[in-house]
Coordinates of N, CA and C and ligand atoms in Angstrom, one line a residue:
M200 N -7.9 -3.1 20.2 CA -8.2 -4.3 19.4 C -7.4 -4.2 18.1
S201 N -6.9 -5.4 17.5 CA -6.2 -5.3 16.3 C -6.5 -6.6 15.5
S202 N -6.7 -6.6 14.3 CA -6.9 -7.8 13.6 C -6.2 -7.7 12.2
Q203 N -5.9 -8.7 11.6 CA -5.1 -8.7 10.4 C -5.8 -9.6 9.2
S204 N -5.6 -9.1 8.1 CA -6.1 -10.0 6.9 C -5.1 -9.8 5.8
C205 N -4.9 -10.7 4.9 CA -3.9 -10.7 3.9 C -4.3 -11.2 2.5
V206 N -3.7 -10.6 1.5 CA -3.9 -11.0 0.1 C -2.6 -11.3 -0.5
T207 N -2.4 -12.4 -1.1 CA -1.2 -12.8 -1.8 C -1.3 -12.2 -3.2
I208 N -0.3 -11.5 -3.7 CA -0.3 -10.8 -5.0 C 0.6 -11.6 -6.0
H209 N 0.1 -12.4 -6.9 CA 0.8 -12.8 -7.9 C 0.3 -12.9 -9.3
K210 N -1.1 -12.6 -9.4 CA -1.6 -12.3 -10.7 C -2.4 -11.0 -10.7
E211 N -2.7 -10.5 -11.8 CA -3.2 -9.1 -11.9 C -4.5 -9.0 -11.1
W212 N -5.3 -10.1 -11.2 CA -6.6 -10.1 -10.5 C -6.5 -9.9 -9.0
D213 N -5.3 -10.3 -8.4 CA -5.1 -10.3 -7.0 C -5.1 -8.8 -6.5
I214 N -4.8 -7.9 -7.5 CA -4.8 -6.5 -7.2 C -6.2 -6.0 -6.9
V215 N -7.1 -6.5 -7.7 CA -8.6 -6.3 -7.4 C -9.0 -6.8 -6.1
A216 N -8.5 -8.0 -5.8 CA -9.0 -8.7 -4.5 C -8.6 -7.7 -3.3
A217 N -7.3 -7.4 -3.5 CA -6.6 -6.5 -2.4 C -7.5 -5.3 -2.2
R218 N -7.7 -4.5 -3.3 CA -8.5 -3.4 -3.2 C -10.0 -3.7 -2.5
Q219 N -10.6 -4.7 -2.9 CA -12.0 -5.0 -2.4 C -11.9 -5.4 -0.9
M220 N -10.8 -6.0 -0.4 CA -10.7 -6.5 1.0 C -10.4 -5.1 1.8
G221 N -9.5 -4.3 1.1 CA -9.1 -3.0 1.9 C -10.4 -2.1 1.9
R222 N -11.1 -2.0 1.0 CA -12.4 -1.1 1.0 C -13.4 -1.5 2.0
E223 N -13.6 -2.8 2.0 CA -14.5 -3.5 3.0 C -14.1 -3.1 4.5
I224 N -12.7 -3.3 4.8 CA -12.2 -2.9 6.1 C -12.4 -1.6 6.3
A225 N -12.1 -0.6 5.4 CA -12.1 0.8 5.6 C -13.6 1.3 5.9
K226 N -14.5 0.6 5.2 CA -16.0 1.0 5.4 C -16.3 0.7 6.7
Q227 N -16.0 -0.5 7.2 CA -16.4 -1.1 8.5 C -15.8 -0.1 9.6
L228 N -14.6 0.4 9.4 CA -14.0 1.3 10.3 C -14.5 2.5 10.5
G229 N -15.5 2.9 9.4 CA -16.0 4.2 9.5 C -15.5 5.3 8.6
F230 N -14.7 5.0 7.7 CA -14.1 5.9 6.8 C -15.2 6.3 5.8
G231 N -15.1 7.6 5.5 CA -16.1 8.2 4.5 C -15.7 7.7 3.1
T232 N -16.7 8.0 2.2 CA -16.4 7.5 0.7 C -15.2 8.0 0.1
V233 N -14.8 9.3 0.4 CA -13.6 10.0 -0.2 C -12.4 9.2 0.3
D234 N -12.3 9.0 1.6 CA -11.2 8.3 2.2 C -11.1 6.9 1.8
Q235 N -12.3 6.3 1.7 CA -12.3 4.8 1.2 C -11.5 4.8 -0.2
A236 N -11.9 5.8 -1.1 CA -11.3 5.9 -2.4 C -9.8 6.2 -2.4
R237 N -9.4 7.1 -1.3 CA -8.0 7.1 -1.1 C -7.2 6.0 -0.7
I238 N -7.8 5.3 0.1 CA -7.2 4.0 0.6 C -7.1 2.9 -0.5
T239 N -8.2 2.8 -1.3 CA -8.2 1.8 -2.3 C -7.2 2.1 -3.4
T240 N -7.1 3.5 -3.6 CA -6.0 3.9 -4.7 C -4.6 3.5 -4.2
A241 N -4.4 3.8 -2.9 CA -3.1 3.5 -2.3 C -2.8 1.9 -2.4
I242 N -3.8 1.2 -2.1 CA -3.7 -0.3 -2.1 C -3.3 -0.7 -3.6
S243 N -4.0 -0.2 -4.6 CA -3.9 -0.5 -6.0 C -2.4 -0.3 -6.3
E244 N -1.9 1.0 -6.0 CA -0.6 1.2 -6.3 C 0.5 0.4 -5.8
L245 N 0.3 0.0 -4.5 CA 1.3 -0.8 -3.9 C 1.2 -2.3 -4.4
A246 N 0.0 -2.8 -4.6 CA -0.2 -4.1 -5.1 C 0.3 -4.2 -6.5
R247 N 0.1 -3.1 -7.3 CA 0.5 -3.1 -8.8 C 2.1 -3.1 -8.8
N248 N 2.7 -2.4 -7.9 CA 4.2 -2.3 -7.9 C 4.6 -3.8 -7.6
I249 N 4.1 -4.4 -6.6 CA 4.4 -5.7 -6.3 C 4.4 -6.6 -7.6
Y250 N 3.3 -6.5 -8.3 CA 3.0 -7.4 -9.5 C 4.0 -7.0 -10.5
L251 N 4.3 -5.7 -10.8 CA 5.1 -5.4 -11.9 C 6.6 -5.7 -11.6
Y252 N 7.1 -5.3 -10.4 CA 8.5 -5.2 -10.2 C 9.0 -6.4 -9.4
A253 N 8.2 -6.9 -8.5 CA 8.6 -8.2 -7.7 C 8.1 -9.4 -8.1
G254 N 7.0 -9.4 -8.9 CA 6.4 -10.7 -9.4 C 5.4 -11.2 -8.4
E255 N 5.7 -11.2 -7.2 CA 4.8 -11.7 -6.2 C 5.2 -11.1 -4.8
G256 N 4.1 -11.1 -3.9 CA 4.4 -10.5 -2.7 C 3.1 -10.5 -1.9
K257 N 2.9 -9.8 -0.7 CA 1.7 -9.9 0.0 C 1.3 -8.4 0.4
V258 N 0.0 -8.3 0.5 CA -0.6 -7.1 1.2 C -1.4 -7.4 2.4
Y259 N -1.0 -6.9 3.5 CA -1.6 -7.2 4.8 C -2.4 -5.9 5.2
F260 N -3.4 -6.1 5.8 CA -4.3 -5.0 6.3 C -4.3 -5.2 7.9
E261 N -4.0 -4.1 8.7 CA -4.1 -4.2 10.0 C -5.2 -3.2 10.5
V262 N -6.1 -3.6 11.4 CA -7.1 -2.7 12.0 C -6.5 -2.1 13.3
I263 N -6.5 -0.9 13.5 CA -6.0 -0.3 14.7 C -7.4 0.3 15.3
E264 N -7.7 -0.1 16.6 CA -8.8 0.3 17.3 C -8.6 0.4 18.6
S265 N -8.1 1.6 19.0 CA -7.8 1.9 20.5 C -8.9 2.8 21.0
L266 N -8.7 3.1 22.4 CA -9.8 4.1 22.8 C -9.7 5.4 22.1
D267 N -8.5 5.9 21.8 CA -8.6 7.3 21.2 C -8.4 7.4 19.6
K268 N -8.0 6.3 19.1 CA -7.9 6.4 17.6 C -8.2 5.1 16.8
K269 N -8.8 5.3 15.7 CA -9.0 4.1 14.9 C -8.4 4.3 13.4
G270 N -7.8 3.4 12.9 CA -7.2 3.4 11.6 C -7.0 2.2 10.8
I271 N -6.4 2.2 9.7 CA -6.0 1.0 8.9 C -4.5 1.1 8.4
T272 N -3.9 0.2 8.7 CA -2.5 0.0 8.3 C -2.3 -0.9 7.2
I273 N -1.7 -0.5 6.1 CA -1.5 -1.4 4.9 C -0.1 -1.8 4.9
V274 N 0.2 -3.1 4.8 CA 1.7 -3.5 4.8 C 1.9 -4.1 3.4
A275 N 2.8 -3.7 2.5 CA 3.1 -4.4 1.3 C 4.5 -4.9 1.3
T276 N 4.6 -6.2 1.1 CA 5.9 -6.8 1.2 C 6.2 -7.6 0.1
D277 N 7.4 -7.7 -0.4 CA 7.9 -8.6 -1.4 C 9.3 -9.0 -1.1
T278 N 9.7 -10.1 -1.8 CA 11.1 -10.5 -1.8 C 11.7 -10.3 -3.1
G279 N 11.3 -9.3 -3.9 CA 11.8 -8.9 -5.1 C 13.1 -8.3 -5.2
P280 N 13.5 -7.6 -6.3 CA 14.7 -7.1 -6.5 C 15.2 -5.8 -5.5
G281 N 14.2 -5.3 -4.8 CA 14.5 -4.2 -4.0 C 14.7 -2.9 -4.7
I282 N 14.9 -1.8 -4.0 CA 14.9 -0.5 -4.6 C 16.4 0.1 -4.1
K283 N 17.1 0.5 -5.1 CA 18.6 1.0 -4.7 C 18.4 2.3 -4.0
D284 N 17.7 3.3 -4.7 CA 17.7 4.7 -4.1 C 16.3 5.0 -3.7
L285 N 16.1 5.1 -2.4 CA 14.7 5.2 -1.8 C 14.3 6.7 -2.0
S286 N 15.2 7.6 -1.9 CA 14.9 9.1 -2.1 C 14.4 9.4 -3.5
L287 N 15.2 8.6 -4.4 CA 14.9 8.7 -5.8 C 13.4 8.3 -6.2
V288 N 13.0 7.1 -5.8 CA 11.7 6.6 -6.1 C 10.6 7.4 -5.3
M289 N 10.9 8.2 -4.3 CA 9.9 9.0 -3.7 C 9.7 10.3 -4.3
E290 N 10.5 10.5 -5.4 CA 10.3 11.8 -6.2 C 9.2 11.6 -7.2
D291 N 8.5 12.6 -7.4 CA 7.4 12.6 -8.4 C 8.0 12.5 -9.8
G292 N 7.5 11.3 -10.5 CA 8.0 11.3 -12.0 C 9.1 10.4 -12.2
Y293 N 9.6 9.8 -11.1 CA 10.8 8.8 -11.2 C 10.2 7.4 -11.5
T294 N 10.6 6.8 -12.7 CA 10.0 5.6 -13.0 C 11.1 4.8 -13.8
T295 N 11.1 3.4 -13.6 CA 12.0 2.6 -14.4 C 11.3 1.7 -15.4
S296 N 10.0 2.0 -15.4 CA 9.1 1.2 -16.4 C 8.3 2.0 -17.4
G297 N 8.7 3.2 -17.6 CA 7.9 4.0 -18.4 C 6.5 4.4 -17.9
G298 N 6.3 4.1 -16.5 CA 5.1 4.5 -15.9 C 5.0 6.0 -15.6
L299 N 4.1 6.5 -14.9 CA 4.1 8.0 -14.5 C 5.0 8.3 -13.4
G300 N 5.4 7.2 -12.7 CA 6.4 7.6 -11.6 C 5.6 8.3 -10.4
A301 N 4.2 8.1 -10.4 CA 3.4 8.8 -9.4 C 2.8 8.0 -8.3
G302 N 3.2 6.7 -8.4 CA 2.7 5.6 -7.5 C 3.0 5.9 -6.1
L303 N 4.3 5.7 -5.8 CA 4.8 5.9 -4.4 C 4.6 7.3 -3.8
P304 N 5.0 8.3 -4.5 CA 4.7 9.7 -4.0 C 3.2 9.9 -3.8
G305 N 2.4 9.4 -4.6 CA 1.0 9.5 -4.5 C 0.4 8.7 -3.2
V306 N 0.9 7.5 -3.0 CA 0.6 6.9 -1.8 C 0.8 7.6 -0.5
R307 N 2.1 8.1 -0.5 CA 2.5 9.0 0.6 C 1.4 10.2 0.9
R308 N 1.0 10.8 -0.2 CA 0.2 11.8 0.0 C -1.3 11.6 0.5
L309 N -1.7 10.3 -0.1 CA -3.1 9.9 0.2 C -3.3 9.4 1.6
M310 N -2.2 8.9 2.2 CA -2.3 8.2 3.4 C -1.7 9.3 4.6
D311 N -1.7 8.9 5.8 CA -1.3 9.8 6.9 C 0.1 9.5 7.3
E312 N 0.5 8.2 7.3 CA 2.0 7.8 7.6 C 2.4 6.8 6.7
F313 N 3.7 6.9 6.4 CA 4.3 6.2 5.3 C 5.8 5.9 5.6
D314 N 6.1 4.6 5.5 CA 7.4 4.1 5.8 C 7.8 3.1 4.6
I315 N 9.0 3.3 4.2 CA 9.5 2.3 3.2 C 10.9 1.7 3.6
E316 N 11.1 0.4 3.5 CA 12.4 -0.2 3.8 C 12.6 -1.0 2.5
S317 N 13.8 -1.0 2.0 CA 14.1 -1.9 0.8 C 15.6 -2.2 0.9
E318 N 15.9 -3.4 0.4 CA 17.3 -3.8 0.3 C 17.5 -4.5 -1.0
T319 N 18.5 -3.9 -1.8 CA 18.7 -4.6 -3.1 C 19.0 -6.1 -3.0
G320 N 18.2 -6.9 -3.9 CA 18.3 -8.3 -3.8 C 17.6 -9.0 -2.7
K321 N 17.0 -8.3 -1.9 CA 16.3 -8.8 -0.7 C 14.8 -8.6 -0.8
G322 N 14.3 -7.3 -1.2 CA 13.0 -7.0 -1.2 C 12.7 -5.7 -0.6
T323 N 11.3 -5.5 -0.5 CA 10.8 -4.2 -0.2 C 9.7 -4.3 0.7
K324 N 9.5 -3.5 1.7 CA 8.5 -3.4 2.7 C 7.9 -2.0 2.8
I325 N 6.6 -1.8 2.6 CA 6.1 -0.4 2.7 C 5.0 -0.5 3.7
V326 N 5.0 0.3 4.7 CA 3.9 0.3 5.8 C 3.3 1.7 5.8
T327 N 2.1 1.8 5.7 CA 1.4 3.0 5.6 C 0.0 3.1 6.3
T328 N -0.3 4.0 7.1 CA -1.4 4.1 7.8 C -2.3 5.3 7.5
K329 N -3.7 5.1 7.6 CA -4.6 6.3 7.6 C -5.4 6.1 8.7
W330 N -5.7 7.4 9.4 CA -6.5 7.2 10.6 C -7.9 7.9 10.3
V331 N -8.9 7.4 11.0 CA -10.2 7.8 10.9 C -10.3 9.2 11.6
R332 N -10.9 10.2 11.0 CA -11.0 11.4 11.8 C -12.5 11.9 11.8
Ligands
ATP450 N1 8.0 -3.3 -4.9 C1 9.0 -2.9 -5.6 N2 10.1 -3.5 -5.9 C2 11.2 -3.1 -6.7 N3 11.0 -1.8 -7.3 C3 10.0 -1.1 -7.1 C4 8.9 -1.6 -6.3 N4 7.9 -0.6 -6.2 C5 8.5 0.5 -7.0 N5 9.6 0.3 -7.4 C6 10.5 1.0 -8.3 O1 10.1 2.4 -8.0 C7 9.8 3.0 -9.2 C8 8.6 4.1 -8.9 O2 7.5 3.5 -8.5 P1 6.2 4.2 -8.7 O3 5.0 3.3 -8.3 O4 6.3 5.6 -7.9 O5 6.1 4.5 -10.1 P2 5.8 3.6 -11.5 O6 5.4 2.3 -10.9 O7 7.2 3.6 -12.2 O8 4.8 4.4 -12.2 P3 3.1 4.5 -11.8 O9 3.0 3.8 -10.5 O10 2.9 6.1 -11.8 O11 2.5 3.8 -13.0 C9 9.4 2.0 -10.1 O12 9.5 2.4 -11.5 C10 10.3 0.8 -9.7 O13 11.6 1.0 -10.3
MG451 MG1 3.8 2.2 -9.5

């Protein structure tokens, strides 16, 4: 079984809405409170990047429930400026905004699977999954 939910990000408050929706889904899937916190932190970072660098975009949640595993997939997409050098942004401390540059590497550490696609002038798509264990 698989189902999807979506939050459009265009104002700062939408980041909070995305977090809340993600936490609710994670709780229902049976994630413990520590994993719920990891998942909501990842959602915040992805939604905040959309808000800051792309202006607007979407955060989707997909529930994966098969016979042998359960998990949550977060998909963050935007049609913003895109990212020129993907290996650079995945390094700790790389930032173009005076931030900590910890967002994307942090998301990769907090989740189990992580994939980023981006094209300059076209936008960015990040797909990341955490499995219930
Ligand atoms: N959706 C996006 N569109 C365009 N550029 C992005 C996007 N997300 C991240 N970036 C670029 O990647 C860089 C690194 O992002 P990351 O979230 O790791 O750090 P940060 O946002 O700069 O700082 P922090 O998240 O620690 O406050 C950003 O500075 C920005 O240049
Ligand atoms: Mg960031």
